[in-house]
mmCIF file with all atom_site columns, C-alpha atoms in Angstrom:
data_model
loop_
_atom_site.group_PDB
_atom_site.id
_atom_site.type_symbol
_atom_site.label_atom_id
_atom_site.label_alt_id
_atom_site.label_comp_id
_atom_site.label_asym_id
_atom_site.label_entity_id
_atom_site.label_seq_id
_atom_site.pdbx_PDB_ins_code
_atom_site.Cartn_x
_atom_site.Cartn_y
_atom_site.Cartn_z
_atom_site.occupancy
_atom_site.B_iso_or_equiv
_atom_site.pdbx_formal_charge
_atom_site.auth_seq_id
_atom_site.auth_comp_id
_atom_site.auth_asym_id
_atom_site.auth_atom_id
_atom_site.pdbx_PDB_model_num
ATOM 1   C CA . ARG G 1 1   ? -11.839 -24.725 7.154   1.00 64.00 ? 68  ARG G CA 1
ATOM 2   C CA . ASP G 1 2   ? -8.658  -26.036 5.626   1.00 70.00 ? 69  ASP G CA 1
ATOM 3   C CA . ARG G 1 3   ? -8.650  -26.189 1.813   1.00 67.00 ? 70  ARG G CA 1
ATOM 4   C CA . ASN G 1 4   ? -7.418  -29.778 1.963   1.00 73.00 ? 71  ASN G CA 1
ATOM 5   C CA . GLY G 1 5   ? -10.383 -30.932 4.047   1.00 75.00 ? 72  GLY G CA 1
ATOM 6   C CA . GLY G 1 6   ? -8.565  -30.967 7.386   1.00 77.00 ? 73  GLY G CA 1
ATOM 7   C CA . SER G 1 7   ? -9.878  -29.654 10.667  1.00 80.00 ? 74  SER G CA 1
ATOM 8   C CA . HIS G 1 8   ? -7.413  -26.742 10.749  1.00 78.00 ? 75  HIS G CA 1
ATOM 9   C CA . ARG G 1 9   ? -9.120  -23.324 10.652  1.00 75.00 ? 76  ARG G CA 1
ATOM 10  C CA . TYR G 1 10  ? -7.675  -20.101 9.242   1.00 74.00 ? 77  TYR G CA 1
ATOM 11  C CA . LEU G 1 11  ? -8.767  -16.755 7.873   1.00 73.00 ? 78  LEU G CA 1
ATOM 12  C CA . ASN G 1 12  ? -9.516  -17.150 4.179   1.00 76.00 ? 79  ASN G CA 1
ATOM 13  C CA . MET G 1 13  ? -9.111  -13.641 2.809   1.00 82.00 ? 80  MET G CA 1
ATOM 14  C CA . GLU G 1 14  ? -9.162  -12.926 -0.906  1.00 87.00 ? 81  GLU G CA 1
ATOM 15  C CA . VAL G 1 15  ? -9.415  -9.773  -2.979  1.00 91.00 ? 82  VAL G CA 1
ATOM 16  C CA . SER G 1 16  ? -13.043 -9.003  -3.838  1.00 92.00 ? 83  SER G CA 1
ATOM 17  C CA . LYS G 1 17  ? -14.350 -8.607  -7.375  1.00 94.00 ? 84  LYS G CA 1
ATOM 18  C CA . ASN G 1 18  ? -15.340 -5.001  -6.670  1.00 96.00 ? 85  ASN G CA 1
ATOM 19  C CA . SER G 1 19  ? -11.835 -4.163  -5.496  1.00 94.00 ? 86  SER G CA 1
ATOM 20  C CA . LEU G 1 20  ? -10.355 -5.714  -8.645  1.00 95.00 ? 87  LEU G CA 1
ATOM 21  C CA . ALA G 1 21  ? -12.760 -3.692  -10.773 1.00 96.00 ? 88  ALA G CA 1
ATOM 22  C CA . ARG G 1 22  ? -11.772 -0.459  -8.982  1.00 95.00 ? 89  ARG G CA 1
ATOM 23  C CA . GLN G 1 23  ? -8.096  -1.288  -9.445  1.00 95.00 ? 90  GLN G CA 1
ATOM 24  C CA . ARG G 1 24  ? -8.570  -1.966  -13.168 1.00 96.00 ? 91  ARG G CA 1
ATOM 25  C CA . GLU G 1 25  ? -10.370 1.366   -13.536 1.00 96.00 ? 92  GLU G CA 1
ATOM 26  C CA . GLN G 1 26  ? -7.551  3.232   -11.773 1.00 95.00 ? 93  GLN G CA 1
ATOM 27  C CA . LEU G 1 27  ? -4.959  1.497   -13.945 1.00 95.00 ? 94  LEU G CA 1
ATOM 28  C CA . ARG G 1 28  ? -6.978  2.314   -17.041 1.00 95.00 ? 95  ARG G CA 1
ATOM 29  C CA . GLN G 1 29  ? -6.815  5.988   -16.074 1.00 94.00 ? 96  GLN G CA 1
ATOM 30  C CA . LEU G 1 30  ? -3.083  5.781   -15.320 1.00 92.00 ? 97  LEU G CA 1
ATOM 31  C CA . ILE G 1 31  ? -2.188  4.075   -18.602 1.00 92.00 ? 98  ILE G CA 1
ATOM 32  C CA . ASP G 1 32  ? -4.307  5.947   -21.103 1.00 88.00 ? 99  ASP G CA 1
ATOM 33  C CA . ARG G 1 33  ? -3.794  7.150   -24.658 1.00 81.00 ? 100 ARG G CA 1
ATOM 34  C CA . ARG G 1 34  ? -4.189  10.705  -23.409 1.00 84.00 ? 101 ARG G CA 1
ATOM 35  C CA . HIS G 1 35  ? -0.881  10.252  -21.577 1.00 83.00 ? 102 HIS G CA 1
ATOM 36  C CA . SER G 1 36  ? 1.128   9.571   -24.721 1.00 83.00 ? 103 SER G CA 1
ATOM 37  C CA . HIS G 1 37  ? 3.223   12.689  -24.037 1.00 86.00 ? 104 HIS G CA 1
ATOM 38  C CA . VAL G 1 38  ? 4.468   11.276  -20.713 1.00 88.00 ? 105 VAL G CA 1
ATOM 39  C CA . PRO G 1 39  ? 7.925   9.679   -21.038 1.00 89.00 ? 106 PRO G CA 1
ATOM 40  C CA . LEU G 1 40  ? 7.797   5.910   -20.717 1.00 89.00 ? 107 LEU G CA 1
ATOM 41  C CA . PRO G 1 41  ? 10.098  5.687   -17.640 1.00 91.00 ? 108 PRO G CA 1
ATOM 42  C CA . ALA G 1 42  ? 7.869   8.200   -15.821 1.00 94.00 ? 109 ALA G CA 1
ATOM 43  C CA . LEU G 1 43  ? 4.727   6.279   -16.793 1.00 93.00 ? 110 LEU G CA 1
ATOM 44  C CA . ILE G 1 44  ? 6.194   2.991   -15.589 1.00 94.00 ? 111 ILE G CA 1
ATOM 45  C CA . ALA G 1 45  ? 7.443   4.595   -12.344 1.00 95.00 ? 112 ALA G CA 1
ATOM 46  C CA . ARG G 1 46  ? 3.988   6.028   -11.644 1.00 95.00 ? 113 ARG G CA 1
ATOM 47  C CA . THR G 1 47  ? 2.372   2.662   -12.393 1.00 95.00 ? 114 THR G CA 1
ATOM 48  C CA . ASN G 1 48  ? 4.894   0.830   -10.190 1.00 96.00 ? 115 ASN G CA 1
ATOM 49  C CA . ARG G 1 49  ? 4.214   3.180   -7.287  1.00 96.00 ? 116 ARG G CA 1
ATOM 50  C CA . HIS G 1 50  ? 0.486   2.596   -7.607  1.00 95.00 ? 117 HIS G CA 1
ATOM 51  C CA . LEU G 1 51  ? 0.896   -1.186  -7.877  1.00 95.00 ? 118 LEU G CA 1
ATOM 52  C CA . LYS G 1 52  ? 3.215   -1.388  -4.855  1.00 95.00 ? 119 LYS G CA 1
ATOM 53  C CA . GLY G 1 53  ? 0.732   0.463   -2.672  1.00 94.00 ? 120 GLY G CA 1
ATOM 54  C CA . TRP G 1 54  ? -2.163  -1.702  -3.806  1.00 94.00 ? 121 TRP G CA 1
ATOM 55  C CA . ALA G 1 55  ? -0.157  -4.909  -3.365  1.00 93.00 ? 122 ALA G CA 1
ATOM 56  C CA . ASN G 1 56  ? 0.978   -3.948  0.135   1.00 93.00 ? 123 ASN G CA 1
ATOM 57  C CA . TYR G 1 57  ? -2.633  -3.445  1.173   1.00 92.00 ? 124 TYR G CA 1
ATOM 58  C CA . TYR G 1 58  ? -3.792  -6.813  -0.210  1.00 90.00 ? 125 TYR G CA 1
ATOM 59  C CA . ARG G 1 59  ? -0.688  -8.880  0.564   1.00 89.00 ? 126 ARG G CA 1
ATOM 60  C CA . LEU G 1 60  ? -2.374  -10.419 3.618   1.00 84.00 ? 127 LEU G CA 1
ATOM 61  C CA . GLY G 1 61  ? -4.379  -13.491 2.733   1.00 80.00 ? 128 GLY G CA 1
ATOM 62  C CA . TYR G 1 62  ? -4.407  -15.245 -0.633  1.00 84.00 ? 129 TYR G CA 1
ATOM 63  C CA . PRO G 1 63  ? -3.957  -12.603 -3.334  1.00 90.00 ? 130 PRO G CA 1
ATOM 64  C CA . ARG G 1 64  ? -2.129  -14.755 -5.893  1.00 91.00 ? 131 ARG G CA 1
ATOM 65  C CA . LYS G 1 65  ? -4.998  -15.042 -8.351  1.00 92.00 ? 132 LYS G CA 1
ATOM 66  C CA . ALA G 1 66  ? -5.806  -11.324 -8.098  1.00 94.00 ? 133 ALA G CA 1
ATOM 67  C CA . PHE G 1 67  ? -2.137  -10.348 -8.520  1.00 95.00 ? 134 PHE G CA 1
ATOM 68  C CA . ARG G 1 68  ? -1.874  -12.537 -11.610 1.00 95.00 ? 135 ARG G CA 1
ATOM 69  C CA . HIS G 1 69  ? -4.969  -10.898 -13.047 1.00 96.00 ? 136 HIS G CA 1
ATOM 70  C CA . ILE G 1 70  ? -3.646  -7.382  -12.348 1.00 96.00 ? 137 ILE G CA 1
ATOM 71  C CA . ASN G 1 71  ? -0.210  -8.241  -13.814 1.00 95.00 ? 138 ASN G CA 1
ATOM 72  C CA . HIS G 1 72  ? -1.853  -9.398  -17.026 1.00 95.00 ? 139 HIS G CA 1
ATOM 73  C CA . TYR G 1 73  ? -4.061  -6.307  -17.170 1.00 96.00 ? 140 TYR G CA 1
ATOM 74  C CA . VAL G 1 74  ? -1.110  -3.925  -16.701 1.00 96.00 ? 141 VAL G CA 1
ATOM 75  C CA . ARG G 1 75  ? 0.931   -5.638  -19.419 1.00 94.00 ? 142 ARG G CA 1
ATOM 76  C CA . GLN G 1 76  ? -2.068  -5.551  -21.753 1.00 93.00 ? 143 GLN G CA 1
ATOM 77  C CA . ARG G 1 77  ? -2.643  -1.820  -21.107 1.00 93.00 ? 144 ARG G CA 1
ATOM 78  C CA . LEU G 1 78  ? 1.037   -0.948  -21.561 1.00 92.00 ? 145 LEU G CA 1
ATOM 79  C CA . TYR G 1 79  ? 1.254   -2.958  -24.761 1.00 91.00 ? 146 TYR G CA 1
ATOM 80  C CA . GLY G 1 80  ? -1.804  -1.200  -26.183 1.00 89.00 ? 147 GLY G CA 1
ATOM 81  C CA . HIS G 1 81  ? -0.506  2.175   -25.028 1.00 90.00 ? 148 HIS G CA 1
ATOM 82  C CA . LEU G 1 82  ? 2.838   1.655   -26.745 1.00 88.00 ? 149 LEU G CA 1
ATOM 83  C CA . ARG G 1 83  ? 1.253   0.301   -29.927 1.00 86.00 ? 150 ARG G CA 1
ATOM 84  C CA . HIS G 1 84  ? -0.876  3.440   -30.326 1.00 85.00 ? 151 HIS G CA 1
ATOM 85  C CA . ARG G 1 85  ? 1.735   5.921   -29.163 1.00 83.00 ? 152 ARG G CA 1
ATOM 86  C CA . SER G 1 86  ? 3.032   6.759   -32.628 1.00 80.00 ? 153 SER G CA 1
ATOM 87  C CA . GLN G 1 87  ? 2.491   5.867   -36.254 1.00 83.00 ? 154 GLN G CA 1
ATOM 88  C CA . ARG G 1 88  ? 5.078   3.119   -35.958 1.00 85.00 ? 155 ARG G CA 1
ATOM 89  C CA . PRO G 1 89  ? 3.655   0.579   -33.547 1.00 83.00 ? 156 PRO G CA 1
ATOM 90  C CA . TRP G 1 90  ? 5.914   -0.685  -30.775 1.00 85.00 ? 157 TRP G CA 1
ATOM 91  C CA . ARG G 1 91  ? 7.061   -4.272  -30.918 1.00 87.00 ? 158 ARG G CA 1
ATOM 92  C CA . PRO G 1 92  ? 9.449   -6.075  -28.606 1.00 88.00 ? 159 PRO G CA 1
ATOM 93  C CA . SER G 1 93  ? 12.899  -6.864  -29.952 1.00 87.00 ? 160 SER G CA 1
ATOM 94  C CA . LYS G 1 94  ? 13.242  -9.971  -32.065 1.00 91.00 ? 161 LYS G CA 1
ATOM 95  C CA . GLY G 1 95  ? 13.482  -13.055 -29.883 1.00 91.00 ? 162 GLY G CA 1
ATOM 96  C CA . GLN G 1 96  ? 12.091  -11.230 -26.843 1.00 90.00 ? 163 GLN G CA 1
ATOM 97  C CA . THR G 1 97  ? 8.595   -11.349 -25.414 1.00 90.00 ? 164 THR G CA 1
ATOM 98  C CA . SER G 1 98  ? 6.654   -8.276  -24.391 1.00 88.00 ? 165 SER G CA 1
ATOM 99  C CA . TYR G 1 99  ? 6.712   -9.602  -20.818 1.00 90.00 ? 166 TYR G CA 1
ATOM 100 C CA . ALA G 1 100 ? 10.538  -9.617  -20.798 1.00 92.00 ? 167 ALA G CA 1
ATOM 101 C CA . ALA G 1 101 ? 10.646  -6.212  -22.497 1.00 91.00 ? 168 ALA G CA 1
ATOM 102 C CA . PHE G 1 102 ? 8.432   -4.684  -19.804 1.00 92.00 ? 169 PHE G CA 1
ATOM 103 C CA . GLN G 1 103 ? 10.568  -6.221  -17.068 1.00 92.00 ? 170 GLN G CA 1
ATOM 104 C CA . ARG G 1 104 ? 13.666  -4.769  -18.718 1.00 92.00 ? 171 ARG G CA 1
ATOM 105 C CA . MET G 1 105 ? 11.938  -1.363  -18.760 1.00 92.00 ? 172 MET G CA 1
ATOM 106 C CA . GLY G 1 106 ? 11.444  -1.622  -14.995 1.00 94.00 ? 173 GLY G CA 1
ATOM 107 C CA . LEU G 1 107 ? 7.819   -2.734  -14.625 1.00 95.00 ? 174 LEU G CA 1
ATOM 108 C CA . ILE G 1 108 ? 7.341   -4.657  -11.397 1.00 94.00 ? 175 ILE G CA 1
ATOM 109 C CA . ARG G 1 109 ? 5.476   -7.923  -11.129 1.00 93.00 ? 176 ARG G CA 1
ATOM 110 C CA . LEU G 1 110 ? 3.130   -8.513  -8.219  1.00 91.00 ? 177 LEU G CA 1
#
């Protein structure tokens, strides 16, 4: 039924919890401390390619909440990866958020 209580019917399709868990596990393997030797543009390109494919599959329906969750998880993983990449932890430029810094580096947002 319609979310607003009307009589209109539609397909209510959302991303399942198991699918989100599988996606988080795949992203955890993509953005790992073991990949600290991979150049950052290559790591972001590989992550973008993976995210685009996943988003295209789940674009049908109501994926907004799942996309928001995955966006947050990717930013969190990248931030942790960059902080532990060398002895001098990465920080965004002064006056810039990590979200804006990742967008400037080319990370897509679902």
